[in-house]
mmCIF file of C-alpha atoms in Angstrom:
data_model
loop_
_atom_site.group_PDB
_atom_site.id
_atom_site.type_symbol
_atom_site.label_atom_id
_atom_site.label_comp_id
_atom_site.label_asym_id
_atom_site.label_seq_id
_atom_site.Cartn_x
_atom_site.Cartn_y
_atom_site.Cartn_z
ATOM 1 C CA MET A 6 261.631 38.914 153.417
ATOM 2 C CA THR A 7 262.493 41.056 156.434
ATOM 3 C CA THR A 8 260.899 44.054 157.826
ATOM 4 C CA ALA A 9 263.354 46.496 156.788
ATOM 5 C CA GLU A 10 262.815 45.237 153.088
ATOM 6 C CA ALA A 11 259.209 45.261 153.323
ATOM 7 C CA ARG A 12 259.212 48.984 154.541
ATOM 8 C CA GLY A 13 261.564 49.358 151.857
ATOM 9 C CA ASP A 14 259.261 48.338 149.084
ATOM 10 C CA ARG A 15 256.305 49.890 150.747
ATOM 11 C CA SER A 16 258.106 53.273 150.669
ATOM 12 C CA MET A 17 259.039 52.891 147.129
ATOM 13 C CA ILE A 18 255.502 52.015 146.143
ATOM 14 C CA ALA A 19 254.227 54.815 148.134
ATOM 15 C CA ARG A 20 256.687 57.046 146.294
ATOM 16 C CA LEU A 21 255.835 55.820 142.913
ATOM 17 C CA SER A 22 251.951 55.949 143.548
ATOM 18 C CA ASP A 23 252.650 59.762 144.662
ATOM 19 C CA LEU A 24 254.552 60.251 141.594
ATOM 20 C CA ALA A 25 251.861 58.973 139.438
ATOM 21 C CA ALA A 26 249.087 60.923 141.626
ATOM 22 C CA ARG A 27 250.925 64.224 140.717
ATOM 23 C CA ALA A 28 251.200 63.384 137.044
ATOM 24 C CA GLY A 29 247.659 62.849 136.947
ATOM 25 C CA VAL A 30 247.098 66.308 138.374
ATOM 26 C CA GLY A 31 249.631 67.691 135.810
ATOM 27 C CA ALA A 32 247.845 66.044 133.101
ATOM 28 C CA GLY A 33 244.400 67.196 134.253
ATOM 29 C CA VAL A 34 245.733 70.808 134.106
ATOM 30 C CA THR A 35 247.418 69.924 131.115
ATOM 31 C CA VAL A 36 244.205 68.913 129.306
ATOM 32 C CA LEU A 37 242.206 71.851 130.793
ATOM 33 C CA VAL A 38 244.775 74.533 129.684
ATOM 34 C CA SER A 39 245.520 72.846 126.048
ATOM 35 C CA VAL A 40 241.700 74.065 124.839
ATOM 36 C CA LEU A 41 243.112 77.747 125.437
ATOM 37 C CA PRO A 42 244.241 79.723 122.383
ATOM 38 C CA VAL A 43 248.168 80.245 122.163
ATOM 39 C CA VAL A 44 248.583 79.184 125.850
ATOM 40 C CA GLY A 45 247.652 75.718 124.803
ATOM 41 C CA LEU A 46 251.008 75.418 123.253
ATOM 42 C CA VAL A 47 252.613 75.462 126.672
ATOM 43 C CA ALA A 48 249.916 73.439 128.368
ATOM 44 C CA PRO A 49 252.614 70.721 128.991
ATOM 45 C CA ALA A 50 254.959 72.812 130.970
ATOM 46 C CA ILE A 51 252.098 74.612 132.714
ATOM 47 C CA GLY A 52 250.373 71.425 133.640
ATOM 48 C CA ALA A 53 253.824 69.962 135.137
ATOM 49 C CA GLY A 54 254.620 73.118 136.742
ATOM 50 C CA VAL A 55 251.353 72.901 138.879
ATOM 51 C CA ALA A 56 251.735 69.313 139.624
ATOM 52 C CA SER A 57 255.451 70.238 140.722
ATOM 53 C CA TRP A 58 254.293 72.990 142.772
ATOM 54 C CA THR A 59 251.934 71.037 144.807
ATOM 55 C CA ASP A 60 254.767 68.372 145.414
ATOM 56 C CA GLU A 61 255.538 68.412 149.223
ATOM 57 C CA ALA A 62 258.397 65.839 148.867
ATOM 58 C CA GLU A 63 261.721 66.586 150.681
ATOM 59 C CA ALA A 64 263.801 66.489 147.651
ATOM 60 C CA PRO A 65 262.992 68.392 144.692
ATOM 61 C CA ARG A 66 261.658 66.068 142.004
ATOM 62 C CA GLY A 67 259.961 68.790 139.354
ATOM 63 C CA PRO A 68 261.575 67.066 136.318
ATOM 64 C CA LYS A 69 260.558 63.625 137.316
ATOM 65 C CA ILE A 70 256.832 64.656 137.789
ATOM 66 C CA GLY A 71 257.221 66.829 134.742
ATOM 67 C CA ALA A 72 258.099 64.003 132.486
ATOM 68 C CA ALA A 73 255.700 61.715 133.985
ATOM 69 C CA THR A 74 252.874 64.245 133.450
ATOM 70 C CA GLY A 75 254.258 64.446 129.695
ATOM 71 C CA ALA A 76 254.520 60.604 129.286
ATOM 72 C CA LEU A 77 250.710 60.318 130.764
ATOM 73 C CA VAL A 78 249.250 63.005 128.313
ATOM 74 C CA ALA A 79 251.109 61.169 125.578
ATOM 75 C CA LEU A 80 249.185 58.153 126.673
ATOM 76 C CA LEU A 81 246.246 59.674 126.659
ATOM 77 C CA SER A 82 246.494 60.740 123.195
ATOM 78 C CA LEU A 83 247.252 57.380 122.062
ATOM 79 C CA PRO A 84 243.496 56.663 120.646
ATOM 80 C CA LEU A 85 243.581 59.810 118.390
ATOM 81 C CA THR A 86 246.942 58.646 117.557
ATOM 82 C CA PHE A 87 245.496 55.300 116.393
ATOM 83 C CA LEU A 88 242.936 56.924 114.511
ATOM 84 C CA ALA A 89 245.105 59.449 112.726
ATOM 85 C CA VAL A 90 247.399 56.394 111.597
ATOM 86 C CA TRP A 91 244.325 54.253 110.362
ATOM 87 C CA ILE A 92 243.377 57.401 108.007
ATOM 88 C CA ALA A 93 246.770 57.935 107.000
ATOM 89 C CA ALA A 94 247.116 54.107 106.245
ATOM 90 C CA ALA A 95 243.955 54.500 103.994
ATOM 91 C CA VAL A 96 245.678 57.483 102.093
ATOM 92 C CA SER A 97 249.230 56.213 101.525
ATOM 93 C CA PRO A 98 252.117 54.546 103.345
ATOM 94 C CA ALA A 99 254.068 58.126 102.943
ATOM 95 C CA ALA A 100 251.163 59.432 105.151
ATOM 96 C CA THR A 101 251.502 56.738 107.678
ATOM 97 C CA VAL A 102 255.180 57.300 108.144
ATOM 98 C CA GLY A 103 254.264 61.314 108.459
ATOM 99 C CA VAL A 104 251.834 60.936 111.215
ATOM 100 C CA LEU A 105 254.056 58.424 112.899
ATOM 101 C CA ALA A 106 257.118 60.903 112.716
ATOM 102 C CA LEU A 107 254.677 63.892 113.897
ATOM 103 C CA THR A 108 253.332 61.502 116.392
ATOM 104 C CA LEU A 109 256.988 61.081 117.861
ATOM 105 C CA VAL A 110 257.870 64.547 117.709
ATOM 106 C CA GLY A 111 254.806 65.715 119.579
ATOM 107 C CA ALA A 112 255.242 63.133 122.439
ATOM 108 C CA ALA A 113 259.084 64.408 122.691
ATOM 109 C CA TYR A 114 257.932 67.959 122.848
ATOM 110 C CA VAL A 115 254.966 67.007 125.513
ATOM 111 C CA VAL A 116 257.424 65.019 127.707
ATOM 112 C CA GLY A 117 260.368 67.369 127.297
ATOM 113 C CA SER A 118 258.170 70.773 128.128
ATOM 114 C CA GLY A 119 256.502 68.959 131.102
ATOM 115 C CA ALA A 120 260.090 67.999 132.438
ATOM 116 C CA LEU A 121 261.182 71.882 131.688
ATOM 117 C CA GLY A 122 257.945 73.133 133.613
ATOM 118 C CA GLY A 123 258.677 70.922 136.643
ATOM 119 C CA TYR A 124 262.234 71.991 136.671
ATOM 120 C CA LEU A 125 261.164 75.719 136.550
ATOM 121 C CA ALA A 126 258.428 75.246 139.308
ATOM 122 C CA ASP A 127 261.241 73.665 141.594
ATOM 123 C CA ARG A 128 263.674 76.746 140.586
ATOM 124 C CA ILE A 129 261.157 79.016 141.379
ATOM 125 C CA ALA A 130 260.367 77.462 144.845
ATOM 126 C CA ALA A 131 263.712 77.032 145.765
ATOM 127 C CA GLU A 132 264.532 80.955 145.067
ATOM 128 C CA ARG A 133 261.421 81.952 146.995
ATOM 129 C CA ASP A 134 262.384 79.891 150.015
ATOM 130 C CA ALA A 135 266.006 81.080 149.842
ATOM 131 C CA SER A 136 264.903 84.660 149.694
ATOM 132 C CA ALA A 137 262.520 84.278 152.776
ATOM 133 C CA ALA A 138 264.894 82.373 154.807
ATOM 134 C CA GLY A 139 267.718 85.269 153.836
ATOM 135 C CA VAL A 140 265.279 88.005 154.990
ATOM 136 C CA ALA A 141 264.889 86.201 158.392
ATOM 137 C CA ASP A 142 268.509 85.507 158.710
ATOM 138 C CA ASP A 143 270.353 88.485 157.841
ATOM 139 C CA ALA A 144 270.699 89.743 161.092
ATOM 140 C CA THR A 145 272.111 86.691 162.784
ATOM 141 C CA ALA A 146 274.468 85.600 159.759
ATOM 142 C CA PRO A 147 277.399 87.093 161.003
ATOM 143 C CA VAL A 148 276.889 85.857 164.556
ATOM 144 C CA GLU A 149 276.251 82.472 163.230
ATOM 145 C CA ARG A 150 279.499 82.313 161.165
ATOM 146 C CA LEU A 151 281.458 83.486 164.113
ATOM 147 C CA LYS A 152 279.934 80.650 166.147
ATOM 148 C CA HIS A 153 280.813 78.124 163.430
ATOM 149 C CA ARG A 154 284.335 79.334 163.251
ATOM 150 C CA TYR A 155 284.634 79.250 166.861
ATOM 151 C CA VAL A 156 283.159 75.443 167.365
ATOM 152 C CA GLU A 157 285.598 74.413 164.530
ATOM 153 C CA GLY A 158 288.455 75.908 166.537
ATOM 154 C CA GLU A 159 289.433 78.552 164.207
ATOM 155 C CA LEU A 160 288.947 81.262 166.866
ATOM 156 C CA THR A 161 290.370 81.446 170.684
ATOM 157 C CA ASP A 162 288.045 82.201 173.444
ATOM 158 C CA ALA A 163 289.338 85.833 173.943
ATOM 159 C CA GLU A 164 289.189 86.077 170.118
ATOM 160 C CA PHE A 165 285.771 84.701 169.871
ATOM 161 C CA GLU A 166 284.156 87.254 172.601
ATOM 162 C CA ARG A 167 286.062 90.130 171.220
ATOM 163 C CA ARG A 168 284.401 89.354 167.861
ATOM 164 C CA LEU A 169 281.257 88.939 169.247
ATOM 165 C CA ASP A 170 281.218 92.039 171.523
ATOM 166 C CA ARG A 171 282.024 94.008 168.304
ATOM 167 C CA LEU A 172 279.075 92.441 166.344
ATOM 168 C CA LEU A 173 276.923 92.999 169.115
ATOM 169 C CA ALA A 174 277.600 96.520 169.498
ATOM 170 C CA ALA A 175 277.112 97.066 165.710
ATOM 171 C CA ASP A 176 274.095 95.697 165.878
ATOM 172 C CA ARG A 177 273.153 98.040 168.566
ATOM 173 C CA GLU A 178 274.227 100.972 166.581
ATOM 174 C CA ARG A 179 272.266 99.833 163.649
ATOM 175 C CA GLU A 180 269.228 99.553 165.678
ATOM 176 C CA ARG A 181 269.909 102.998 167.229
ATOM 177 C CA SER A 182 270.139 104.826 163.828
ATOM 178 C CA GLU A 183 267.225 102.985 162.336
ATOM 179 C CA THR A 184 265.136 104.148 165.520
ATOM 180 C CA ARG A 185 266.468 107.588 164.903
ATOM 181 C CA SER A 186 265.665 107.817 161.349
ATOM 182 C CA ARG A 187 261.771 106.462 161.932
ATOM 183 C CA SER A 188 261.477 109.073 164.340
ATOM 184 C CA GLY A 189 261.721 111.760 161.845
ATOM 185 C CA PRO A 190 264.022 113.942 160.189
ATOM 186 C CA VAL A 191 266.445 115.998 162.419
ATOM 187 C CA THR A 192 266.483 119.914 161.688
ATOM 188 C CA SER A 193 269.966 121.423 161.264
ATOM 189 C CA LYS A 194 270.568 124.691 162.842
ATOM 190 C CA THR A 195 273.330 125.361 160.935
ATOM 191 C CA ARG A 196 273.469 126.917 157.962
ATOM 192 C CA GLU A 197 275.734 127.091 154.856
ATOM 193 C CA PRO A 198 278.196 129.963 154.897
ATOM 194 C CA GLU A 199 276.824 132.414 152.174
ATOM 195 C CA ARG A 200 279.110 133.301 149.152
#
């Protein structure tokens, strides 16, 4: 095994252990929230959302974390499932089939709502980051686009400088008007003509 392969294996193991740790956090939150009335119905989504929200990976992986959270919660409920199947087997075969069917539906619900909660947490975080970046880059966006067009060769030197001067002049004018509007209202000495 080469050193690069060993590093790749370690990074894979590190990613899987981080995913399992996030799923454990989500499962813990899910169990805590599940005891609350009404809110407990969406506990898997809330737990997966919290686990995904705390994830610091470069690429969003909320649905994976959510599905892993749901799967862990389903695994944690296996002892109760075995108890329910044992009791149902004492009643009748139809009851056993019914308990197994409800168990499968419940597991699908927990895994699916966990994946949905992770996905929604990723979307909310992405929108928050985009709006924060948009506020900071509002003034520089036209200049950056102009620079990009110049680098790509779409604009000549003279055209780039002319457009840049126009953008900078517009920025100065906007700043002046903002300064005037902050300094207070200007009283007008002209009156409307009387009718």
